[in-house]
Amino acid sequence: MPDGWAPLPREFYQRHPTLLAPELLNKLLVRSDGRAVRIVEVEAYAGHEDPAAHGYRGRTARNATMFGPPGHLYVYFIYGMHWGCNAVCGNGMGVLLRAGEPIAGIEAMMAARPVARRHQDLASGPGKLSQAMGVNRSMDGADLVTGDRGIIIVSDGTPPPSAPVTGPRIGISKATDFPWRWHVPDHPHVSVRSKKAKESLT
DNA sequence: GTCCCGATTCCCT
DNA sequence: GGGAATCGGGACC
């Protein structure tokens, strides 16, 4: 890894997902083969507090990773063909990584996603991001602090945006009024632009 | 055991 | 903008 890329401490992840989510913007998701994306869009899922969360009804075999220690990767399978990546906070809570800007290993990402015709199509959605980064069930539970399974989140020193865009989460049917989606303003690699999204003042 | 539908993507109109 | 692809989780009988 380049000098200046530093893993985040375990405690970074151990807080409410609505606090963790905006802090993950501009962090890097990195594979040991050199692939890396800058995280530009995230959503919070707050376990038992959140009817839209996989952890809402408690621990199951599928969501067990989210009930484990913070700083691990929860990978889920959806629509019969897509994988999704979450950073685990603990207590059944986590942050969905919805979109990234490819910054390294782009050839490998294009090989993993031959359908993508532009860099902008490589990781601009949760399923695309997972496919571009080669994430599947085998990486569920990977430690994002130590990178033990070849995937890690690091900071390159870029701070999160001071005024991220917030709005309702995408693709859910419950708790649709929770403004628990955050993305980097005016970023071309964000998955979708919400009409209800607005600039945050914090 | 059965049934419904999902934290999506892609292609066609 | 609409619909198909595709399959596992989990609610319910």
PDB file of N, CA and C in Angstrom, chain A residues 49-95:
ATOM      1  N   GLU A  49     -33.511  -0.658  15.667  1.00  0.00           N
ATOM      2  CA  GLU A  49     -34.202   0.638  15.614  1.00  0.00           C
ATOM      3  C   GLU A  49     -34.795   0.919  14.240  1.00  0.00           C
ATOM      4  N   ASP A  50     -34.524   0.036  13.281  1.00  0.00           N
ATOM      5  CA  ASP A  50     -34.668   0.410  11.876  1.00  0.00           C
ATOM      6  C   ASP A  50     -35.377  -0.687  11.082  1.00  0.00           C
ATOM      7  N   PRO A  51     -36.672  -0.479  10.780  1.00  0.00           N
ATOM      8  CA  PRO A  51     -37.440  -1.527  10.082  1.00  0.00           C
ATOM      9  C   PRO A  51     -36.854  -1.917   8.723  1.00  0.00           C
ATOM     10  N   ALA A  52     -36.026  -1.077   8.137  1.00  0.00           N
ATOM     11  CA  ALA A  52     -35.449  -1.393   6.829  1.00  0.00           C
ATOM     12  C   ALA A  52     -34.147  -2.188   6.943  1.00  0.00           C
ATOM     13  N   ALA A  53     -33.658  -2.388   8.161  1.00  0.00           N
ATOM     14  CA  ALA A  53     -32.345  -3.023   8.349  1.00  0.00           C
ATOM     15  C   ALA A  53     -32.462  -4.543   8.403  1.00  0.00           C
ATOM     16  N   HIS A  54     -31.446  -5.215   7.902  1.00  0.00           N
ATOM     17  CA  HIS A  54     -31.425  -6.675   7.973  1.00  0.00           C
ATOM     18  C   HIS A  54     -31.415  -7.148   9.434  1.00  0.00           C
ATOM     19  N   GLY A  55     -30.878  -6.341  10.318  1.00  0.00           N
ATOM     20  CA  GLY A  55     -30.787  -6.733  11.719  1.00  0.00           C
ATOM     21  C   GLY A  55     -32.003  -6.364  12.546  1.00  0.00           C
ATOM     22  N   TYR A  56     -33.059  -5.881  11.910  1.00  0.00           N
ATOM     23  CA  TYR A  56     -34.224  -5.358  12.643  1.00  0.00           C
ATOM     24  C   TYR A  56     -34.848  -6.404  13.558  1.00  0.00           C
ATOM     25  N   ARG A  57     -34.940  -7.628  13.066  1.00  0.00           N
ATOM     26  CA  ARG A  57     -35.586  -8.688  13.853  1.00  0.00           C
ATOM     27  C   ARG A  57     -34.593  -9.557  14.592  1.00  0.00           C
ATOM     28  N   GLY A  58     -33.407  -9.065  14.758  1.00  0.00           N
ATOM     29  CA  GLY A  58     -32.431  -9.818  15.537  1.00  0.00           C
ATOM     30  C   GLY A  58     -31.490 -10.644  14.690  1.00  0.00           C
ATOM     31  N   ARG A  59     -30.621 -11.347  15.360  1.00  0.00           N
ATOM     32  CA  ARG A  59     -29.553 -12.092  14.712  1.00  0.00           C
ATOM     33  C   ARG A  59     -30.075 -13.337  14.008  1.00  0.00           C
ATOM     34  N   THR A  60     -29.595 -13.555  12.787  1.00  0.00           N
ATOM     35  CA  THR A  60     -29.875 -14.785  12.043  1.00  0.00           C
ATOM     36  C   THR A  60     -28.551 -15.264  11.456  1.00  0.00           C
ATOM     37  N   ALA A  61     -28.569 -16.424  10.829  1.00  0.00           N
ATOM     38  CA  ALA A  61     -27.336 -16.934  10.216  1.00  0.00           C
ATOM     39  C   ALA A  61     -26.824 -15.943   9.176  1.00  0.00           C
ATOM     40  N   ARG A  62     -27.753 -15.328   8.436  1.00  0.00           N
ATOM     41  CA  ARG A  62     -27.351 -14.424   7.366  1.00  0.00           C
ATOM     42  C   ARG A  62     -26.663 -13.170   7.883  1.00  0.00           C
ATOM     43  N   ASN A  63     -27.246 -12.549   8.920  1.00  0.00           N
ATOM     44  CA  ASN A  63     -26.741 -11.240   9.342  1.00  0.00           C
ATOM     45  C   ASN A  63     -25.795 -11.329  10.544  1.00  0.00           C
ATOM     46  N   ALA A  64     -25.364 -12.530  10.880  1.00  0.00           N
ATOM     47  CA  ALA A  64     -24.572 -12.732  12.104  1.00  0.00           C
ATOM     48  C   ALA A  64     -23.353 -11.815  12.169  1.00  0.00           C
ATOM     49  N   THR A  65     -22.744 -11.543  11.026  1.00  0.00           N
ATOM     50  CA  THR A  65     -21.541 -10.698  11.037  1.00  0.00           C
ATOM     51  C   THR A  65     -21.825  -9.320  11.610  1.00  0.00           C
ATOM     52  N   MET A  66     -23.032  -8.805  11.365  1.00  0.00           N
ATOM     53  CA  MET A  66     -23.361  -7.461  11.873  1.00  0.00           C
ATOM     54  C   MET A  66     -23.562  -7.444  13.389  1.00  0.00           C
ATOM     55  N   PHE A  67     -23.739  -8.627  13.963  1.00  0.00           N
ATOM     56  CA  PHE A  67     -23.859  -8.708  15.420  1.00  0.00           C
ATOM     57  C   PHE A  67     -22.525  -9.039  16.072  1.00  0.00           C
ATOM     58  N   GLY A  68     -21.497  -9.179  15.261  1.00  0.00           N
ATOM     59  CA  GLY A  68     -20.157  -9.441  15.775  1.00  0.00           C
ATOM     60  C   GLY A  68     -19.427  -8.137  16.046  1.00  0.00           C
ATOM     61  N   PRO A  69     -18.096  -8.218  16.192  1.00  0.00           N
ATOM     62  CA  PRO A  69     -17.314  -7.023  16.524  1.00  0.00           C
ATOM     63  C   PRO A  69     -17.329  -5.978  15.412  1.00  0.00           C
ATOM     64  N   PRO A  70     -17.160  -4.702  15.762  1.00  0.00           N
ATOM     65  CA  PRO A  70     -17.119  -3.622  14.776  1.00  0.00           C
ATOM     66  C   PRO A  70     -15.907  -3.760  13.853  1.00  0.00           C
ATOM     67  N   GLY A  71     -16.004  -3.106  12.709  1.00  0.00           N
ATOM     68  CA  GLY A  71     -14.860  -3.045  11.807  1.00  0.00           C
ATOM     69  C   GLY A  71     -14.703  -4.248  10.907  1.00  0.00           C
ATOM     70  N   HIS A  72     -15.747  -5.076  10.815  1.00  0.00           N
ATOM     71  CA  HIS A  72     -15.722  -6.201   9.879  1.00  0.00           C
ATOM     72  C   HIS A  72     -16.656  -5.914   8.703  1.00  0.00           C
ATOM     73  N   LEU A  73     -16.523  -6.735   7.666  1.00  0.00           N
ATOM     74  CA  LEU A  73     -17.320  -6.556   6.458  1.00  0.00           C
ATOM     75  C   LEU A  73     -18.507  -7.506   6.479  1.00  0.00           C
ATOM     76  N   TYR A  74     -19.712  -6.953   6.412  1.00  0.00           N
ATOM     77  CA  TYR A  74     -20.925  -7.772   6.266  1.00  0.00           C
ATOM     78  C   TYR A  74     -21.300  -7.772   4.791  1.00  0.00           C
ATOM     79  N   VAL A  75     -21.317  -8.961   4.199  1.00  0.00           N
ATOM     80  CA  VAL A  75     -21.646  -9.109   2.788  1.00  0.00           C
ATOM     81  C   VAL A  75     -22.983  -9.827   2.669  1.00  0.00           C
ATOM     82  N   TYR A  76     -23.910  -9.247   1.912  1.00  0.00           N
ATOM     83  CA  TYR A  76     -25.211  -9.890   1.714  1.00  0.00           C
ATOM     84  C   TYR A  76     -25.472 -10.097   0.223  1.00  0.00           C
ATOM     85  N   PHE A  77     -26.367 -11.041  -0.056  1.00  0.00           N
ATOM     86  CA  PHE A  77     -26.726 -11.422  -1.430  1.00  0.00           C
ATOM     87  C   PHE A  77     -28.156 -10.973  -1.677  1.00  0.00           C
ATOM     88  N   ILE A  78     -28.418 -10.358  -2.827  1.00  0.00           N
ATOM     89  CA  ILE A  78     -29.752  -9.786  -3.037  1.00  0.00           C
ATOM     90  C   ILE A  78     -30.165  -9.900  -4.500  1.00  0.00           C
ATOM     91  N   TYR A  79     -31.444 -10.006  -4.738  1.00  0.00           N
ATOM     92  CA  TYR A  79     -32.028 -10.092  -6.077  1.00  0.00           C
ATOM     93  C   TYR A  79     -31.455 -11.251  -6.871  1.00  0.00           C
ATOM     94  N   GLY A  80     -30.987 -12.261  -6.169  1.00  0.00           N
ATOM     95  CA  GLY A  80     -30.524 -13.459  -6.859  1.00  0.00           C
ATOM     96  C   GLY A  80     -29.230 -13.321  -7.605  1.00  0.00           C
ATOM     97  N   MET A  81     -28.596 -12.141  -7.549  1.00  0.00           N
ATOM     98  CA  MET A  81     -27.386 -11.970  -8.357  1.00  0.00           C
ATOM     99  C   MET A  81     -26.403 -10.916  -7.887  1.00  0.00           C
ATOM    100  N   HIS A  82     -26.762 -10.141  -6.883  1.00  0.00           N
ATOM    101  CA  HIS A  82     -25.881  -9.043  -6.482  1.00  0.00           C
ATOM    102  C   HIS A  82     -25.393  -9.197  -5.043  1.00  0.00           C
ATOM    103  N   TRP A  83     -24.174  -8.677  -4.818  1.00  0.00           N
ATOM    104  CA  TRP A  83     -23.604  -8.660  -3.480  1.00  0.00           C
ATOM    105  C   TRP A  83     -23.531  -7.225  -2.974  1.00  0.00           C
ATOM    106  N   GLY A  84     -23.665  -7.063  -1.662  1.00  0.00           N
ATOM    107  CA  GLY A  84     -23.563  -5.737  -1.059  1.00  0.00           C
ATOM    108  C   GLY A  84     -22.574  -5.751   0.093  1.00  0.00           C
ATOM    109  N   CYS A  85     -21.885  -4.633   0.280  1.00  0.00           N
ATOM    110  CA  CYS A  85     -20.837  -4.499   1.308  1.00  0.00           C
ATOM    111  C   CYS A  85     -21.278  -3.539   2.400  1.00  0.00           C
ATOM    112  N   ASN A  86     -21.090  -3.948   3.646  1.00  0.00           N
ATOM    113  CA  ASN A  86     -21.358  -3.063   4.778  1.00  0.00           C
ATOM    114  C   ASN A  86     -20.180  -3.059   5.728  1.00  0.00           C
ATOM    115  N   ALA A  87     -19.924  -1.904   6.318  1.00  0.00           N
ATOM    116  CA  ALA A  87     -18.986  -1.819   7.440  1.00  0.00           C
ATOM    117  C   ALA A  87     -19.792  -2.011   8.720  1.00  0.00           C
ATOM    118  N   VAL A  88     -19.379  -2.971   9.538  1.00  0.00           N
ATOM    119  CA  VAL A  88     -20.141  -3.338  10.732  1.00  0.00           C
ATOM    120  C   VAL A  88     -19.822  -2.407  11.900  1.00  0.00           C
ATOM    121  N   CYS A  89     -20.896  -1.923  12.566  1.00  0.00           N
ATOM    122  CA  CYS A  89     -20.753  -1.135  13.799  1.00  0.00           C
ATOM    123  C   CYS A  89     -20.899  -2.005  15.036  1.00  0.00           C
ATOM    124  N   GLY A  90     -21.542  -3.159  14.893  1.00  0.00           N
ATOM    125  CA  GLY A  90     -21.904  -4.003  16.028  1.00  0.00           C
ATOM    126  C   GLY A  90     -23.385  -3.867  16.332  1.00  0.00           C
ATOM    127  N   ASN A  91     -23.919  -4.760  17.184  1.00  0.00           N
ATOM    128  CA  ASN A  91     -25.322  -4.701  17.584  1.00  0.00           C
ATOM    129  C   ASN A  91     -26.289  -4.767  16.405  1.00  0.00           C
ATOM    130  N   GLY A  92     -25.918  -5.454  15.355  1.00  0.00           N
ATOM    131  CA  GLY A  92     -26.797  -5.594  14.202  1.00  0.00           C
ATOM    132  C   GLY A  92     -26.853  -4.357  13.326  1.00  0.00           C
ATOM    133  N   MET A  93     -25.940  -3.435  13.549  1.00  0.00           N
ATOM    134  CA  MET A  93     -25.943  -2.178  12.799  1.00  0.00           C
ATOM    135  C   MET A  93     -24.738  -2.102  11.855  1.00  0.00           C
ATOM    136  N   GLY A  94     -24.918  -1.337  10.779  1.00  0.00           N
ATOM    137  CA  GLY A  94     -23.820  -1.205   9.835  1.00  0.00           C
ATOM    138  C   GLY A  94     -24.072  -0.097   8.841  1.00  0.00           C
ATOM    139  N   VAL A  95     -23.093   0.113   7.991  1.00  0.00           N
ATOM    140  CA  VAL A  95     -23.161   1.143   6.962  1.00  0.00           C
ATOM    141  C   VAL A  95     -22.943   0.493   5.601  1.00  0.00           C
TER     142      VAL A  95
END
